[in-house]
């Protein structure tokens, strides 16, 4: 199954709000950005404490920043005028914290109708929106058919490290050593024109390019209000994750004191392309009424919470909101089932 994202091959995961607004997947109730999905008690019993109350101040600052990021329109992080110079745009959109520009016939500066196209190939796509604090010192890196850039977002983390927005320029037709390096000079004008755009806090709710979905505005760690109630939990943010950069739509956590990769549990919010889902057949499980894929070998679940309302999106296909769990304490299927159930319940009660 392919998840939205990464432009060169469009086969890695991506996946988002400010103010109250209606959303398109699940139900149409309004939702506040970063809302933590806890059970609603209709009696006079006070609400349960948030899972965040037990976390250290630095982790809470990171999670508050992620709440803000999920409310920002990532498609506003690039200069829309300059991207049109590099070919006919096939799609320009995303889901909140990630955005992509895909080209139908990429070539440098499209000529007037009837005139030959210039021979210089440019980008097949540009993907951007991921945020990182631990980045290469040169802020530019070529690899195979891609060139990556990192541009300061204006936020500084609790440890004093600046945050960067990552931009990935790709052209699958460029292969072999030096292929990606050929893209870097072409991409630099886009980066230079977009440096101020990288600091944008334009609200996702008013975006004309990003698709607003309920799931991608919510806190992926909200299920910890249930599964972490009687545990001392560490949420892996700020460079603690062994799996790469922080992701505002993914919650990595483990019990305090645990140290190995097998100890880590994951709950993630993803958008799945319906064209790619067709290869995976029918869901084989059900979680709280939600059709779900269960992969026994990996002890992983994919709950299609937006299955009833696919939404339009990038790369000329429709997308379904999904909650995934994996890396569940050494592939413990009972833990994975408990996590996916809590995550689906938090979504339904949000």
Coordinates of C-alpha atoms in Angstrom, one line a residue:
X1 CA 0.0 0.0 0.0
X2 CA 1.4 3.4 -0.9
X3 CA 0.9 6.4 1.4
X4 CA 1.0 10.0 0.3
X5 CA 4.4 11.0 -0.1
X6 CA 7.7 11.8 -1.3
X7 CA 7.9 13.2 -4.7
X8 CA 10.6 11.2 -6.4
X9 CA 8.8 7.9 -6.3
X10 CA 5.6 9.0 -4.6
X11 CA 5.7 5.9 -2.4
X12 CA 6.6 7.0 1.1
X13 CA 4.3 8.2 3.8
X14 CA 3.1 11.8 4.2
X15 CA 0.5 13.1 5.3
X16 CA -2.9 19.1 9.4
X17 CA -5.8 23.7 11.3
X18 CA -6.5 27.1 12.8
X19 CA -9.8 28.1 14.3
X20 CA -13.0 26.0 14.3
X21 CA -14.1 24.8 10.9
X22 CA -16.0 22.0 9.3
X23 CA -14.0 19.1 7.9
X24 CA -14.6 16.6 5.2
X25 CA -13.8 13.1 6.4
X26 CA -15.5 11.3 9.2
X27 CA -18.3 13.4 10.5
X28 CA -18.7 17.1 9.9
X29 CA -18.6 18.4 13.4
X30 CA -16.2 21.4 14.0
X31 CA -12.9 20.6 15.5
X32 CA -10.2 22.8 17.2
X33 CA -6.6 22.5 16.2
X34 CA -4.6 20.1 18.4
X35 CA -7.7 19.0 20.2
X36 CA -7.0 16.1 22.4
X37 CA -9.7 13.4 22.0
X38 CA -10.8 12.3 25.4
X39 CA -14.0 10.5 26.3
X40 CA -17.0 12.8 27.0
X41 CA -18.7 12.2 30.3
X42 CA -22.3 13.4 30.3
X43 CA -22.4 13.4 34.1
X44 CA -20.8 16.0 36.5
X45 CA -17.6 14.0 36.7
X46 CA -14.6 16.3 35.8
X47 CA -12.7 15.4 32.7
X48 CA -9.7 13.1 33.0
X49 CA -6.3 14.8 33.1
X50 CA -4.5 15.0 29.8
X51 CA -1.7 12.6 29.0
X52 CA 0.5 15.7 28.6
X53 CA 0.3 16.6 32.3
X54 CA 2.7 13.8 33.0
X55 CA 5.3 14.8 30.4
X56 CA 8.4 16.9 30.9
X57 CA 8.2 20.7 29.9
X58 CA 10.4 20.3 26.8
X59 CA 8.2 17.5 25.4
X60 CA 5.1 19.6 26.1
X61 CA 6.6 22.5 24.2
X62 CA 7.2 20.3 21.2
X63 CA 3.7 18.9 21.2
X64 CA 2.2 22.5 21.5
X65 CA 4.3 23.4 18.4
X66 CA 3.0 20.4 16.6
X67 CA -0.5 21.5 17.4
X68 CA 0.4 24.8 15.7
X69 CA 2.0 23.1 12.7
X70 CA -1.1 21.0 12.0
X71 CA -3.0 24.3 11.7
X72 CA -0.6 25.7 9.0
X73 CA -1.2 25.4 5.3
X74 CA 2.0 23.8 4.1
X75 CA 1.1 24.7 0.5
X76 CA 1.8 28.3 1.4
X77 CA 5.5 27.5 2.2
X78 CA 6.6 28.0 -1.4
X79 CA 6.4 30.9 -3.9
X80 CA 3.5 29.9 -6.1
X81 CA 4.6 32.2 -8.9
X82 CA 8.1 30.7 -9.4
X83 CA 7.0 27.0 -9.4
X84 CA 5.0 27.7 -12.6
X85 CA 8.2 28.4 -14.5
X86 CA 9.3 24.7 -14.5
X87 CA 6.6 23.0 -16.5
X88 CA 2.9 22.4 -16.8
X89 CA 1.6 21.7 -13.2
X90 CA -0.4 18.5 -13.0
X91 CA -1.3 18.9 -9.3
X92 CA -0.5 21.3 -6.5
X93 CA -1.9 20.3 -3.1
X94 CA -1.5 18.3 0.1
X95 CA -3.0 17.5 3.5
X96 CA -1.9 20.1 6.0
X97 CA 1.7 19.6 7.1
X98 CA 2.9 18.2 3.7
X99 CA 2.4 19.6 0.2
X100 CA 3.5 18.6 -3.3
X101 CA 3.7 20.1 -6.8
X102 CA 3.7 17.6 -9.6
X103 CA 4.5 18.4 -13.2
X104 CA 2.9 16.8 -16.2
X105 CA 5.7 17.6 -18.7
X106 CA 8.5 19.3 -16.8
X107 CA 10.7 21.6 -18.9
X108 CA 12.4 24.9 -18.1
X109 CA 10.3 27.9 -18.9
X110 CA 7.5 26.7 -21.2
X111 CA 7.7 28.3 -24.6
X112 CA 4.8 30.1 -26.4
X113 CA 2.4 27.7 -28.2
X114 CA 3.7 26.2 -31.4
X115 CA 7.3 26.7 -30.5
X116 CA 9.7 23.8 -29.6
X117 CA 10.2 23.1 -25.9
X118 CA 13.6 23.7 -24.5
X119 CA 15.6 20.4 -24.0
X120 CA 16.5 21.0 -20.3
X121 CA 14.5 18.7 -18.0
X122 CA 13.6 20.0 -14.6
X123 CA 11.6 18.6 -11.8
X124 CA 9.0 15.8 -11.9
X125 CA 7.8 17.1 -8.5
X126 CA 8.6 19.2 -5.5
X127 CA 7.6 18.0 -2.0
X128 CA 7.8 20.2 1.0
X129 CA 6.5 20.8 4.5
X130 CA 8.4 18.3 6.7
X131 CA 10.1 20.1 9.6
X132 CA 13.5 19.1 11.1
X133 CA 15.9 20.5 13.7
X134 CA 18.8 18.0 13.0
X135 CA 19.8 18.8 9.4
X136 CA 22.9 18.6 7.3
X137 CA 25.3 21.5 7.9
X138 CA 25.3 22.4 4.2
X139 CA 21.5 22.8 4.0
X140 CA 21.6 21.3 0.5
X141 CA 22.1 17.6 -0.4
X142 CA 21.9 15.7 -3.7
X143 CA 21.1 12.0 -3.9
X144 CA 20.4 10.0 -7.0
X145 CA 17.4 11.6 -8.6
X146 CA 16.6 14.1 -5.8
X147 CA 18.0 17.3 -4.3
X148 CA 17.0 18.4 -0.8
X149 CA 17.1 21.8 0.7
X150 CA 16.5 23.0 4.3
X151 CA 15.2 26.5 5.0
X152 CA 14.7 28.1 8.4
X153 CA 11.0 28.2 9.5
X154 CA 11.5 30.9 12.2
X155 CA 10.8 28.5 15.1
X156 CA 13.5 27.7 17.7
X157 CA 13.1 24.5 19.7
X158 CA 13.3 24.4 23.5
X159 CA 17.0 23.4 23.2
X160 CA 17.8 26.5 21.1
X161 CA 18.0 24.7 17.8
X162 CA 16.4 26.4 14.7
X163 CA 13.7 24.4 12.9
X164 CA 14.0 24.0 9.1
X165 CA 11.4 23.2 6.4
X166 CA 12.6 20.6 4.0
X167 CA 12.1 20.9 0.2
X168 CA 12.7 17.9 -2.0
X169 CA 13.1 18.3 -5.8
X170 CA 12.9 15.1 -7.8
X171 CA 13.1 13.9 -11.4
X172 CA 12.9 10.1 -11.7
X173 CA 14.4 10.3 -15.2
X174 CA 17.8 11.4 -13.7
X175 CA 19.6 8.3 -12.6
X176 CA 23.1 7.4 -11.6
X177 CA 25.8 9.3 -9.8
X178 CA 25.3 13.1 -10.1
X179 CA 21.7 12.9 -11.2
X180 CA 20.3 14.7 -8.2
X181 CA 23.2 17.2 -8.3
X182 CA 22.0 18.4 -11.7
X183 CA 18.7 19.4 -10.0
X184 CA 20.3 21.5 -7.3
X185 CA 21.3 24.5 -9.4
X186 CA 17.8 24.5 -11.0
X187 CA 16.2 24.4 -7.6
X188 CA 18.1 27.2 -6.0
X189 CA 16.0 30.0 -7.4
X190 CA 12.9 28.3 -6.1
X191 CA 14.5 28.1 -2.6
X192 CA 15.7 31.7 -2.7
X193 CA 12.2 32.9 -3.7
X194 CA 10.6 30.8 -1.0
X195 CA 12.7 31.7 2.1
X196 CA 10.1 34.1 3.5
X197 CA 7.3 31.7 2.5
X198 CA 9.0 29.1 4.7
X199 CA 8.0 31.2 7.7
X200 CA 4.3 31.4 6.7
X201 CA 1.6 30.6 9.3
X202 CA -1.2 30.9 6.8
X203 CA -4.1 28.9 8.2
X204 CA -5.0 25.6 6.8
X205 CA -8.7 26.4 7.2
X206 CA -8.5 29.0 4.5
X207 CA -6.2 27.1 2.0
X208 CA -7.2 26.9 -1.6
X209 CA -4.8 24.1 -2.3
X210 CA -4.6 21.8 0.8
X211 CA -7.4 19.4 1.5
X212 CA -8.8 19.9 5.0
X213 CA -9.5 16.6 6.7
X214 CA -10.6 16.1 10.3
X215 CA -8.0 13.4 11.0
X216 CA -5.0 15.4 10.1
X217 CA -5.9 18.3 12.4
X218 CA -5.9 16.1 15.5
X219 CA -3.2 15.1 18.0
X220 CA -2.0 11.6 17.1
X221 CA -0.9 11.1 20.7
X222 CA -4.5 11.6 22.0
X223 CA -4.9 7.8 22.4
X224 CA -2.4 8.1 25.3
X225 CA -5.2 9.4 27.4
X226 CA -6.5 5.8 27.3
X227 CA -3.5 3.5 26.8
X228 CA -1.1 5.6 28.9
X229 CA -3.4 6.2 31.8
X230 CA -1.7 3.8 34.2
X231 CA 1.8 4.0 32.6
X232 CA 4.8 6.4 32.8
X233 CA 5.2 7.3 29.1
X234 CA 8.0 9.0 27.2
X235 CA 6.9 10.6 23.9
X236 CA 9.9 10.6 21.4
X237 CA 10.3 14.1 20.0
X238 CA 13.1 16.6 19.6
X239 CA 15.5 14.2 18.0
X240 CA 14.8 11.2 20.3
X241 CA 13.3 9.2 17.6
X242 CA 15.6 6.6 15.9
X243 CA 13.4 6.7 12.8
X244 CA 14.2 10.2 11.5
X245 CA 12.6 13.6 11.9
X246 CA 9.6 14.4 14.1
X247 CA 6.3 14.1 12.4
X248 CA 3.3 16.1 13.8
X249 CA 0.9 13.4 12.5
X250 CA 2.7 10.5 14.2
X251 CA 3.1 9.6 17.9
X252 CA 6.1 7.5 18.9
X253 CA 6.2 6.6 22.6
X254 CA 7.4 4.0 25.0
X255 CA 7.5 3.4 28.8
X256 CA 10.1 5.5 30.7
X257 CA 13.3 3.5 31.1
X258 CA 13.0 1.5 27.9
X259 CA 15.8 2.0 25.5
X260 CA 15.5 -0.3 22.5
X261 CA 13.8 0.1 19.1
X262 CA 11.5 -2.8 19.9
X263 CA 10.2 -0.9 22.9
X264 CA 8.7 1.8 20.7
X265 CA 5.0 2.0 19.9
X266 CA 3.6 4.0 17.0
X267 CA 0.3 5.6 16.2
X268 CA 0.2 7.6 12.9
X269 CA -2.4 9.5 10.9
X270 CA -2.0 8.9 7.1
X271 CA -3.8 9.6 3.8
X272 CA -3.9 6.6 1.6
X273 CA -4.4 6.9 -2.2
X274 CA -7.4 4.9 -3.4
X275 CA -5.6 3.9 -6.6
X276 CA -3.0 2.2 -4.6
X277 CA -5.4 0.7 -2.1
X278 CA -7.0 -1.2 -4.9
X279 CA -4.0 -3.5 -4.9
X280 CA -4.5 -4.5 -1.3
X281 CA -7.9 -6.1 -1.6
X282 CA -10.6 -5.7 1.0
X283 CA -10.0 -4.9 4.7
X284 CA -9.9 -8.1 6.8
X285 CA -10.7 -6.6 10.2
X286 CA -13.0 -4.2 12.0
X287 CA -12.2 -1.8 14.8
X288 CA -15.2 -0.1 16.4
X289 CA -17.1 -0.3 13.2
X290 CA -14.2 0.9 11.0
X291 CA -13.0 -1.3 8.2
X292 CA -9.3 -2.2 8.9
X293 CA -6.4 -3.9 7.4
X294 CA -4.6 -6.2 9.8
X295 CA -1.1 -7.6 8.9
X296 CA -0.5 -10.5 11.3
X297 CA 3.2 -10.9 10.4
X298 CA 4.0 -7.3 11.4
X299 CA 1.2 -7.0 14.0
X300 CA 0.2 -3.8 12.3
X301 CA -3.3 -2.2 11.7
X302 CA -4.6 0.3 9.2
X303 CA -8.0 1.6 10.2
X304 CA -9.8 3.4 7.3
X305 CA -11.6 6.1 9.4
X306 CA -12.3 8.1 6.3
X307 CA -13.4 5.2 4.1
X308 CA -16.9 6.5 3.7
X309 CA -15.7 9.9 2.4
X310 CA -12.7 9.8 0.1
X311 CA -11.4 13.3 -0.6
X312 CA -9.6 14.9 -3.6
X313 CA -5.9 15.4 -3.3
X314 CA -2.5 15.5 -5.1
X315 CA -1.3 13.2 -8.0
X316 CA -4.7 13.1 -9.6
X317 CA -6.4 10.6 -7.2
X318 CA -8.6 10.5 -4.2
X319 CA -7.4 9.8 -0.7
X320 CA -8.8 8.1 2.4
X321 CA -7.9 9.1 6.0
X322 CA -6.4 6.2 8.0
X323 CA -4.9 5.6 11.4
X324 CA -2.0 3.1 11.5
X325 CA -0.2 1.3 14.3
X326 CA 3.0 -0.6 14.1
X327 CA 6.3 -1.2 16.0
X328 CA 4.2 -2.4 18.9
X329 CA 6.5 -3.5 21.7
X330 CA 8.4 -6.2 19.8
X331 CA 5.5 -6.9 17.5
X332 CA 3.1 -7.7 20.3
X333 CA -0.3 -8.0 18.5
X334 CA -2.3 -7.5 21.6
X335 CA -0.6 -4.1 22.2
X336 CA -1.1 -3.1 18.6
X337 CA -4.8 -3.9 18.8
X338 CA -5.2 -2.0 22.1
X339 CA -3.4 1.1 20.5
X340 CA -5.5 1.1 17.3
X341 CA -8.7 0.7 19.3
X342 CA -7.8 3.6 21.5
X343 CA -6.8 5.8 18.5
X344 CA -10.0 5.0 16.6
X345 CA -12.1 5.7 19.7
X346 CA -10.3 9.1 20.3
X347 CA -11.0 10.0 16.6
X348 CA -14.6 9.1 16.9
X349 CA -15.1 11.1 20.1
X350 CA -13.2 14.2 18.8

